[in-house]
Coordinates of C-alpha atoms and ligand atoms in Angstrom, one line a residue:
X1074 CA 0.0 0.0 0.0
X1075 CA 1.1 3.6 -0.6
X1076 CA -0.2 6.9 0.6
X1077 CA 1.2 10.5 1.1
X1078 CA 0.9 10.8 4.8
X1079 CA 0.4 8.0 7.3
X1080 CA -1.3 9.2 10.5
X1081 CA -0.8 7.1 13.5
X1082 CA -3.7 7.5 16.0
X1083 CA -7.3 8.2 15.3
X1084 CA -7.9 10.6 18.2
X1085 CA -8.8 14.3 17.6
X1086 CA -5.3 15.3 16.4
X1087 CA -5.0 12.6 13.8
X1088 CA -8.6 13.0 12.6
X1089 CA -8.4 16.8 12.3
X1090 CA -5.1 16.6 10.4
X1091 CA -6.6 14.0 8.1
X1092 CA -9.7 16.0 7.3
X1093 CA -7.8 19.2 6.7
X1094 CA -5.3 17.5 4.4
X1095 CA -8.1 15.7 2.5
X1096 CA -9.6 19.1 1.7
X1097 CA -6.3 20.0 0.0
X1098 CA -6.2 16.8 -2.0
X1099 CA -3.5 15.2 0.2
X1100 CA -4.1 11.5 0.8
X1101 CA -3.8 10.0 4.3
X1102 CA -4.3 6.6 5.9
X1103 CA -5.1 6.6 9.7
X1104 CA -4.0 3.7 11.8
X1105 CA -5.9 3.4 15.1
X1106 CA -5.2 0.8 17.8
X1107 CA -8.7 0.7 19.2
X1108 CA -12.2 0.6 17.7
X1109 CA -14.2 3.7 16.8
X1110 CA -16.6 3.0 19.6
X1111 CA -13.8 2.7 22.1
X1112 CA -12.3 6.1 21.0
X1113 CA -15.7 7.7 21.3
X1114 CA -16.4 6.4 24.7
X1115 CA -13.5 8.4 26.2
X1116 CA -14.7 11.4 28.1
X1117 CA -12.1 14.1 28.0
X1118 CA -11.9 17.8 27.2
X1119 CA -14.8 20.2 27.0
X1120 CA -13.6 23.7 26.2
X1121 CA -12.5 24.7 22.7
X1122 CA -10.5 27.8 21.9
X1123 CA -11.3 29.9 18.8
X1124 CA -8.2 28.6 17.0
X1125 CA -9.6 25.0 17.1
X1126 CA -13.1 26.2 16.3
X1127 CA -11.8 27.9 13.2
X1128 CA -9.9 24.8 12.1
X1129 CA -13.1 22.7 12.5
X1130 CA -14.7 25.3 10.2
X1131 CA -11.8 25.1 7.7
X1132 CA -12.1 21.3 7.7
X1133 CA -15.8 21.6 6.9
X1134 CA -16.9 19.8 10.1
X1135 CA -18.4 22.6 12.2
X1136 CA -22.1 22.4 11.3
X1137 CA -23.2 20.5 14.4
X1138 CA -20.6 22.2 16.6
X1139 CA -21.8 25.7 15.5
X1140 CA -25.4 24.7 16.2
X1141 CA -25.0 22.9 19.5
X1142 CA -22.1 24.5 21.3
X1143 CA -22.4 27.0 24.2
X1144 CA -20.4 30.2 24.0
X1145 CA -18.8 31.2 27.2
X1146 CA -17.8 34.8 27.6
X1147 CA -15.9 34.1 30.8
X1148 CA -15.2 31.8 33.7
X1149 CA -15.6 31.9 37.5
X1150 CA -13.0 31.3 40.1
X1151 CA -13.9 30.7 43.8
X1152 CA -11.9 30.5 47.0
X1153 CA -13.9 29.4 50.0
X1154 CA -17.1 31.5 49.9
X1155 CA -15.8 34.1 47.5
X1156 CA -16.4 33.9 43.8
X1157 CA -15.5 36.2 40.9
X1158 CA -15.9 36.2 37.2
X1159 CA -13.1 36.7 34.6
X1160 CA -15.0 38.2 31.7
X1161 CA -12.9 37.3 28.6
X1162 CA -15.3 39.2 26.4
X1163 CA -15.1 42.4 28.3
X1164 CA -11.3 42.1 29.0
X1165 CA -10.1 41.1 25.5
X1166 CA -13.2 40.8 23.3
X1167 CA -12.9 37.0 22.9
X1168 CA -14.6 33.8 24.2
X1169 CA -14.4 30.0 24.3
X1170 CA -17.0 27.4 23.5
X1171 CA -18.2 24.3 25.3
X1172 CA -18.3 21.3 23.0
X1173 CA -17.1 18.0 24.2
X1174 CA -14.1 16.2 22.7
X1175 CA -16.4 13.2 22.3
X1176 CA -18.7 15.1 20.0
X1177 CA -15.9 16.7 18.1
X1178 CA -14.3 13.3 17.5
X1179 CA -17.6 11.9 16.4
X1180 CA -18.1 14.7 13.8
X1181 CA -14.6 14.1 12.5
X1182 CA -15.1 10.3 12.1
X1183 CA -18.4 10.9 10.3
X1184 CA -16.7 13.4 8.0
X1185 CA -13.8 11.0 7.3
X1186 CA -16.2 8.2 6.5
X1187 CA -18.3 10.5 4.2
X1188 CA -15.3 11.3 2.0
X1189 CA -14.2 7.7 2.0
X1190 CA -10.8 8.3 3.5
X1191 CA -9.1 5.2 4.8
X1192 CA -9.0 4.4 8.5
X1193 CA -7.7 1.0 9.8
X1194 CA -8.9 0.2 13.3
X1195 CA -7.5 -2.3 15.8
X1196 CA -4.0 -2.3 14.3
X1197 CA -1.3 -3.8 16.4
X1198 CA 2.5 -3.6 16.5
X1199 CA 2.9 -0.4 14.6
X1200 CA 6.5 0.3 13.6
X1201 CA 7.7 3.5 11.9
X1202 CA 10.7 2.7 9.7
X1203 CA 13.3 4.9 7.9
X1204 CA 11.8 8.1 9.2
X1205 CA 15.2 9.7 9.0
X1206 CA 15.5 8.8 5.3
X1207 CA 13.7 9.9 2.1
X1208 CA 11.4 6.9 1.9
X1209 CA 9.7 6.1 5.2
X1210 CA 7.2 3.3 5.7
X1211 CA 5.1 2.0 8.4
X1212 CA 4.4 -1.7 9.2
X1213 CA 1.6 -3.1 11.4
X1214 CA -0.6 -6.1 12.0
X1215 CA -4.2 -5.9 11.1
X1216 CA -6.5 -8.9 11.6
X1217 CA -3.4 -11.2 12.0
X1218 CA -1.9 -10.0 8.7
X1219 CA 1.4 -8.1 8.5
X1220 CA 1.0 -5.0 6.3
X1221 CA 3.3 -2.2 5.1
X1222 CA 2.4 1.3 3.9
X1223 CA 5.0 3.4 2.0
X1224 CA 4.6 7.1 2.4
X1225 CA 6.2 10.6 2.2
X1226 CA 5.6 11.6 5.8
X1227 CA 4.4 10.1 9.1
X1228 CA 2.3 12.1 11.6
X1229 CA 2.6 10.7 15.1
X1230 CA -0.8 11.5 16.6
X1231 CA -0.9 8.5 18.9
X1232 CA -1.1 10.1 22.3
X1233 CA 1.1 9.8 25.3
X1234 CA 1.3 6.0 25.2
X1235 CA 1.8 5.7 21.4
X1236 CA 4.9 4.5 19.5
X1237 CA 5.8 7.6 17.6
X1238 CA 7.6 9.5 20.3
X1239 CA 9.8 6.6 21.2
X1240 CA 10.7 6.0 17.6
X1241 CA 12.9 9.2 17.9
X1242 CA 16.3 7.9 19.2
X1243 CA 17.2 8.7 22.8
X1244 CA 20.3 10.5 21.6
X1245 CA 18.1 13.0 19.7
X1246 CA 15.1 13.3 22.1
X1247 CA 14.9 15.0 25.5
X1248 CA 11.9 14.7 27.8
X1249 CA 10.9 17.3 30.4
X1250 CA 8.4 16.2 33.0
X1251 CA 6.7 17.2 36.2
X1252 CA 4.3 14.8 37.9
X1253 CA 1.8 16.4 40.3
X1254 CA 1.1 14.6 43.6
X1255 CA -2.6 14.3 43.1
X1256 CA -5.3 13.4 40.5
X1257 CA -8.7 14.5 39.4
X1258 CA -11.8 12.4 40.1
X1259 CA -14.3 13.3 37.4
X1260 CA -18.0 12.4 36.9
X1261 CA -20.5 12.9 34.2
X1262 CA -24.1 13.2 35.3
X1263 CA -27.4 13.8 33.5
X1264 CA -28.2 16.9 35.6
X1265 CA -28.4 20.6 34.7
X1266 CA -25.1 22.5 35.2
X1267 CA -25.0 24.3 38.5
X1268 CA -23.9 27.6 36.9
X1269 CA -23.9 29.1 33.4
X1270 CA -20.1 29.4 33.4
X1271 CA -17.4 27.0 34.6
X1272 CA -16.4 27.4 38.3
X1273 CA -12.7 26.6 39.2
X1274 CA -12.7 26.3 43.0
X1275 CA -9.8 26.6 45.4
X1276 CA -10.8 25.4 48.8
X1277 CA -9.1 24.2 51.9
X1278 CA -10.3 20.7 51.1
X1279 CA -8.6 20.8 47.7
X1280 CA -9.6 21.9 44.1
X1281 CA -12.9 21.3 42.4
X1282 CA -14.3 22.1 39.0
X1283 CA -17.9 22.5 37.9
X1284 CA -18.1 22.1 34.1
X1285 CA -20.7 21.0 31.7
X1286 CA -21.5 19.5 28.2
X1287 CA -25.0 20.7 27.6
X1288 CA -28.1 21.9 29.5
X1289 CA -28.7 18.5 31.0
X1290 CA -25.2 17.0 31.1
X1291 CA -22.7 18.2 33.8
X1292 CA -19.1 17.4 34.3
X1293 CA -17.6 17.8 37.8
X1294 CA -14.2 17.1 39.2
X1295 CA -12.6 17.0 42.6
X1296 CA -8.9 16.8 43.4
X1297 CA -8.1 13.4 44.9
X1298 CA -5.1 11.4 46.1
X1299 CA -3.2 9.4 43.5
X1300 CA -3.9 6.3 45.7
X1301 CA -7.7 6.8 45.5
X1302 CA -9.7 4.2 43.6
X1303 CA -12.8 5.0 41.6
X1304 CA -14.7 2.1 43.1
X1305 CA -14.2 3.5 46.6
X1306 CA -15.9 6.8 45.7
X1307 CA -19.7 6.4 45.8
X1308 CA -21.7 9.0 44.0
X1309 CA -22.9 10.3 47.3
X1310 CA -19.3 10.7 48.6
X1311 CA -18.5 12.6 45.4
X1312 CA -21.4 15.0 45.7
X1313 CA -20.8 15.6 49.4
X1314 CA -17.1 16.4 48.7
X1315 CA -17.9 18.7 45.8
X1316 CA -20.4 20.7 47.9
X1317 CA -17.8 21.2 50.6
X1318 CA -15.4 22.7 48.1
X1319 CA -17.6 25.3 46.3
X1320 CA -19.2 28.5 47.7
X1321 CA -22.3 27.7 49.8
X1322 CA -24.6 29.5 47.4
X1323 CA -23.4 27.2 44.6
X1324 CA -23.6 24.0 46.8
X1325 CA -27.2 24.9 47.7
X1326 CA -28.3 24.9 44.1
X1327 CA -26.3 21.9 42.9
X1328 CA -28.6 19.3 41.4
X1329 CA -27.2 15.8 42.0
X1330 CA -27.9 12.5 40.3
X1331 CA -26.4 9.2 39.4
X1332 CA -23.0 9.3 37.6
X1333 CA -22.9 7.9 34.1
X1334 CA -19.1 8.0 34.0
X1335 CA -16.6 8.2 36.8
X1336 CA -12.8 8.1 36.4
X1337 CA -9.5 9.3 37.9
X1338 CA -6.9 11.1 35.8
X1339 CA -3.4 11.8 37.2
X1340 CA -2.0 15.3 36.6
X1341 CA 1.3 15.7 34.8
X1342 CA 3.2 18.3 32.7
X1343 CA 5.4 16.7 30.0
X1344 CA 7.1 17.9 26.9
X1345 CA 9.3 16.0 24.5
X1346 CA 11.7 17.8 22.2
X1347 CA 12.1 17.9 19.2
X1348 CA 8.7 17.3 17.7
X1349 CA 10.2 16.4 14.3
X1350 CA 12.7 13.7 13.4
X1351 CA 13.3 13.5 9.6
X1352 CA 10.0 12.7 8.1
X1353 CA 8.2 11.9 11.4
X1354 CA 6.2 14.7 13.1
X1355 CA 4.7 14.5 16.6
X1356 CA 1.4 16.1 17.2
X1357 CA -0.7 16.6 20.4
X1358 CA -0.4 14.3 23.4
X1359 CA 2.3 12.2 21.6
X1360 CA 4.6 15.1 22.3
X1361 CA 3.2 16.9 25.3
X1362 CA 0.8 16.6 28.2
X1363 CA -0.6 19.4 30.4
X1364 CA -2.6 19.1 33.7
X1365 CA -6.2 19.8 32.7
X1366 CA -6.6 22.9 34.9
X1367 CA -6.2 25.4 32.0
X1368 CA -8.3 23.3 29.5
X1369 CA -5.2 23.3 27.2
X1370 CA -4.7 19.6 26.2
X1371 CA -6.9 19.3 23.2
X1372 CA -6.4 22.9 22.2
X1373 CA -2.6 22.6 22.2
X1374 CA -3.0 19.4 20.1
X1375 CA -5.0 21.6 17.7
X1376 CA -2.3 24.2 17.3
X1377 CA 0.3 21.5 16.4
X1378 CA -2.1 20.2 13.8
X1379 CA -2.4 23.8 12.4
X1380 CA 1.4 24.2 12.0
X1381 CA 1.8 20.7 10.6
X1382 CA -1.1 21.1 8.2
X1383 CA 0.3 24.4 6.9
X1384 CA 3.8 22.9 6.5
X1385 CA 2.5 19.9 4.5
X1386 CA 0.3 22.0 2.2
X1387 CA 3.3 24.2 1.6
X1388 CA 5.4 21.2 0.7
X1389 CA 2.8 19.6 -1.6
X1390 CA 1.5 22.8 -3.3
X1391 CA 4.7 24.9 -3.5
X1392 CA 7.5 22.3 -3.0
X1393 CA 8.6 24.5 -0.1
X1394 CA 10.2 22.9 2.9
X1395 CA 10.3 26.0 5.2
X1396 CA 7.2 25.0 7.2
X1397 CA 8.5 21.4 7.7
X1398 CA 11.9 22.7 8.7
X1399 CA 10.5 25.0 11.4
X1400 CA 7.6 22.9 12.5
X1401 CA 9.2 21.7 15.8
X1402 CA 10.4 25.1 16.7
X1403 CA 7.1 26.9 16.0
X1404 CA 4.9 24.2 17.7
X1405 CA 7.2 24.0 20.8
X1406 CA 7.2 27.8 21.3
X1407 CA 3.4 27.7 21.7
X1408 CA 3.4 24.4 23.6
X1409 CA 5.7 25.8 26.4
X1410 CA 3.4 28.8 26.9
X1411 CA 0.4 26.5 27.3
X1412 CA 2.5 24.4 29.7
X1413 CA 3.3 27.4 31.7
X1414 CA -0.4 28.5 32.0
X1415 CA -1.5 25.0 32.9
X1416 CA 1.2 24.6 35.5
X1417 CA 0.5 28.1 37.0
X1418 CA -3.3 27.5 37.2
X1419 CA -2.7 24.1 38.8
X1420 CA -0.3 25.6 41.4
X1421 CA -2.8 28.4 42.0
X1422 CA -5.9 26.3 42.6
X1423 CA -4.8 23.0 44.2
X1424 CA -3.8 21.9 47.7
X1425 CA -0.3 20.3 47.7
X1426 CA 0.8 17.8 50.4
X1427 CA 3.8 19.7 51.4
X1428 CA 2.3 23.2 51.4
X1429 CA 3.5 25.4 54.3
X1430 CA 1.4 28.1 55.9
X1431 CA 3.5 30.6 54.0
X1432 CA 2.8 28.8 50.7
X1433 CA -0.9 29.0 51.5
X1434 CA -0.7 32.7 52.1
X1435 CA 1.1 33.2 48.8
X1436 CA -1.5 31.2 47.0
X1437 CA -4.3 33.3 48.6
X1438 CA -2.5 36.6 47.7
X1439 CA -2.2 35.4 44.1
X1440 CA -5.9 34.5 43.8
X1441 CA -6.8 37.9 45.3
X1442 CA -4.6 39.6 42.8
X1443 CA -6.4 37.8 40.0
X1444 CA -9.7 38.8 41.7
X1445 CA -8.9 42.5 41.9
X1446 CA -6.2 43.2 39.3
X1447 CA -7.3 43.8 35.8
X1448 CA -3.8 43.2 34.3
X1449 CA -3.7 39.8 36.0
X1450 CA -7.2 39.0 34.7
X1451 CA -6.1 40.0 31.2
X1452 CA -3.2 37.7 31.3
X1453 CA -5.4 34.9 32.5
X1454 CA -8.0 35.7 29.8
X1455 CA -5.5 35.8 26.9
X1456 CA -4.1 32.4 27.9
X1457 CA -7.4 30.8 28.6
X1458 CA -9.0 31.7 25.3
X1459 CA -5.8 30.7 23.6
X1460 CA -2.7 32.5 22.4
X1461 CA -2.6 33.3 18.7
X1462 CA -1.1 30.6 16.3
Ligands
RFL389 P1 -5.4 11.0 22.0 O1 -6.8 11.6 22.2 O2 -4.8 10.3 23.1 O3 -5.5 10.1 20.7 C1 -4.4 9.2 20.4 C2 -5.0 8.1 19.6 O4 -3.9 7.2 19.2 C3 -4.3 5.9 19.5 N1 -3.0 5.1 19.6 C4 -2.5 4.3 18.6 N2 -2.9 4.0 17.4 C5 -2.2 3.2 16.7 N3 -1.0 2.7 17.1 C6 -0.6 2.9 18.3 N4 0.5 2.3 18.8 C7 -1.3 3.7 19.2 N5 -1.2 4.2 20.4 C8 -2.2 5.0 20.7 C9 -5.2 5.9 20.7 O5 -6.0 4.8 20.8 C10 -5.9 7.2 20.5 O6 -7.1 7.0 19.8 O7 -4.4 12.1 21.6 P2 -4.6 13.5 20.7 O8 -5.3 13.1 19.4 O9 -3.3 14.1 20.6 O10 -5.6 14.4 21.5 C11 -5.2 15.0 22.7 C12 -6.4 15.1 23.6 O11 -7.1 13.8 23.7 C13 -5.9 15.4 25.0 O12 -4.9 16.5 25.0 C14 -7.0 15.9 26.0 O13 -8.1 15.0 26.0 C15 -6.3 15.9 27.4 N6 -7.3 15.8 28.4 C16 -8.0 16.8 28.7 N7 -7.8 18.0 28.0 C17 -8.6 19.1 28.3 O14 -8.3 20.1 27.6 N8 -9.6 19.0 29.2 C18 -9.9 17.8 29.9 O15 -10.8 17.7 30.7 C19 -9.1 16.7 29.7 N9 -9.3 15.5 30.3 C20 -7.5 14.5 29.1 C21 -8.5 14.4 30.0 C22 -6.6 13.4 28.8 C23 -6.8 12.2 29.4 N10 -5.9 11.1 29.2 C24 -4.9 11.2 28.1 C25 -5.7 10.0 29.9 C26 -8.7 13.2 30.6 C27 -7.9 12.1 30.4 C28 -8.2 10.8 31.1
PHB390 C1 -14.2 19.5 31.2 O1 -15.3 20.0 31.0 O2 -14.0 18.3 31.2 C2 -13.1 20.5 31.6 C3 -13.3 21.8 31.4 C4 -12.3 22.7 31.8 C5 -11.1 22.2 32.2 C6 -10.9 20.8 32.4 C7 -11.9 19.9 32.0 O3 -10.1 23.0 32.6

């Protein structure tokens, strides 16, 4: 088999890249380790920056998103019983939208199927070969049969546990990592959201987040210990804990109900450099992870896709390699800013096991500065809605 670009991973990065390239007449094959249903059952991000929204439009897949999404002009931050709003629209004239990663991925799969682009599910033992030469190829096992695809380029969109990143030799690659000493326990419930904006809550019992998917689907999180097990958290325990971490007025109007999904995610910051090795390009979680506090994971994956898409179009349309040559540098410059924002918001809002009383005072002073200082609010707003590509 031969194609122009082999995309490893059928998550949001791989699918969006595939759809954008298809619109420019560039052929791709996506190799996905799981089934489509499995990928669509993963509950992940909920907030989309304008950059990603615009790419969905450019890819011709925004019809349902534009119809069903909720526009959020700001977000709320609470500390104990205090709560304030950071009004992105008023501060910088921009906003974000609420549209779940599950829905976005669904739309991208539908679009890919509609145009007849090839996706091979349940592949095993994917190997990227000769990425540092002129004629790379990818081998894999599908239904017990060994296969090979020759290509011009390989896009490694296979997430944190994929094979693409580790294809880059240790002598070339450098990883940077910070693991946070806690996780997020998240639930999805068919209940109306407690507030019309997200609430990021700092409390003396730890962080909590009130988020949503639609008018009858809420997503809530509480900071938990890394040793906690989902099965030891009953729905009742979850709701009780959440209520203790948000302002009383919010707790009083919280509508509870049975969870339809419950999971624990560890929090980590991670970046692998470089994001290009020869004809292999890393995109999204394959190259970097952020703690979810700034809602940057999916959005940073999207900015990588943007740079790679432009680079590949330049190559195929104008025989120009400038975009390809500068892909890693450009993508990483934006990635590190998103890493910084996610790390800073995580530090601002969580309780750490080794926090001294001095540290707590510093955290409180920083939250108050965000509450009362418009310059601090502007910085937060610019980062939250997403820095320009
Ligand atoms: P994905 O979504 O992980 O997709 C990668 C795809 O590659 C497949 N794959 C392989 N395929 C073929 N061969 C292999 N060897 C393969 N290895 C893996 C996988 O099955 C998968 O389908 O990466 P992508 O596309 O870069 O997208 C990134 C986003 O998914 C990610 O940044 C966000 O979801 C991060 N994230 C969150 N971000 C937010 O902004 N807000 C959130 O609330 C939020 N919650 C989360 C998250 C990530 C989580 N992970 C990774 C465990 C919650 C969780 C649990
Ligand atoms: C979510 O709705 O899942 C969500 C929203 C904002 C975040 C993290 C997760 O910062």
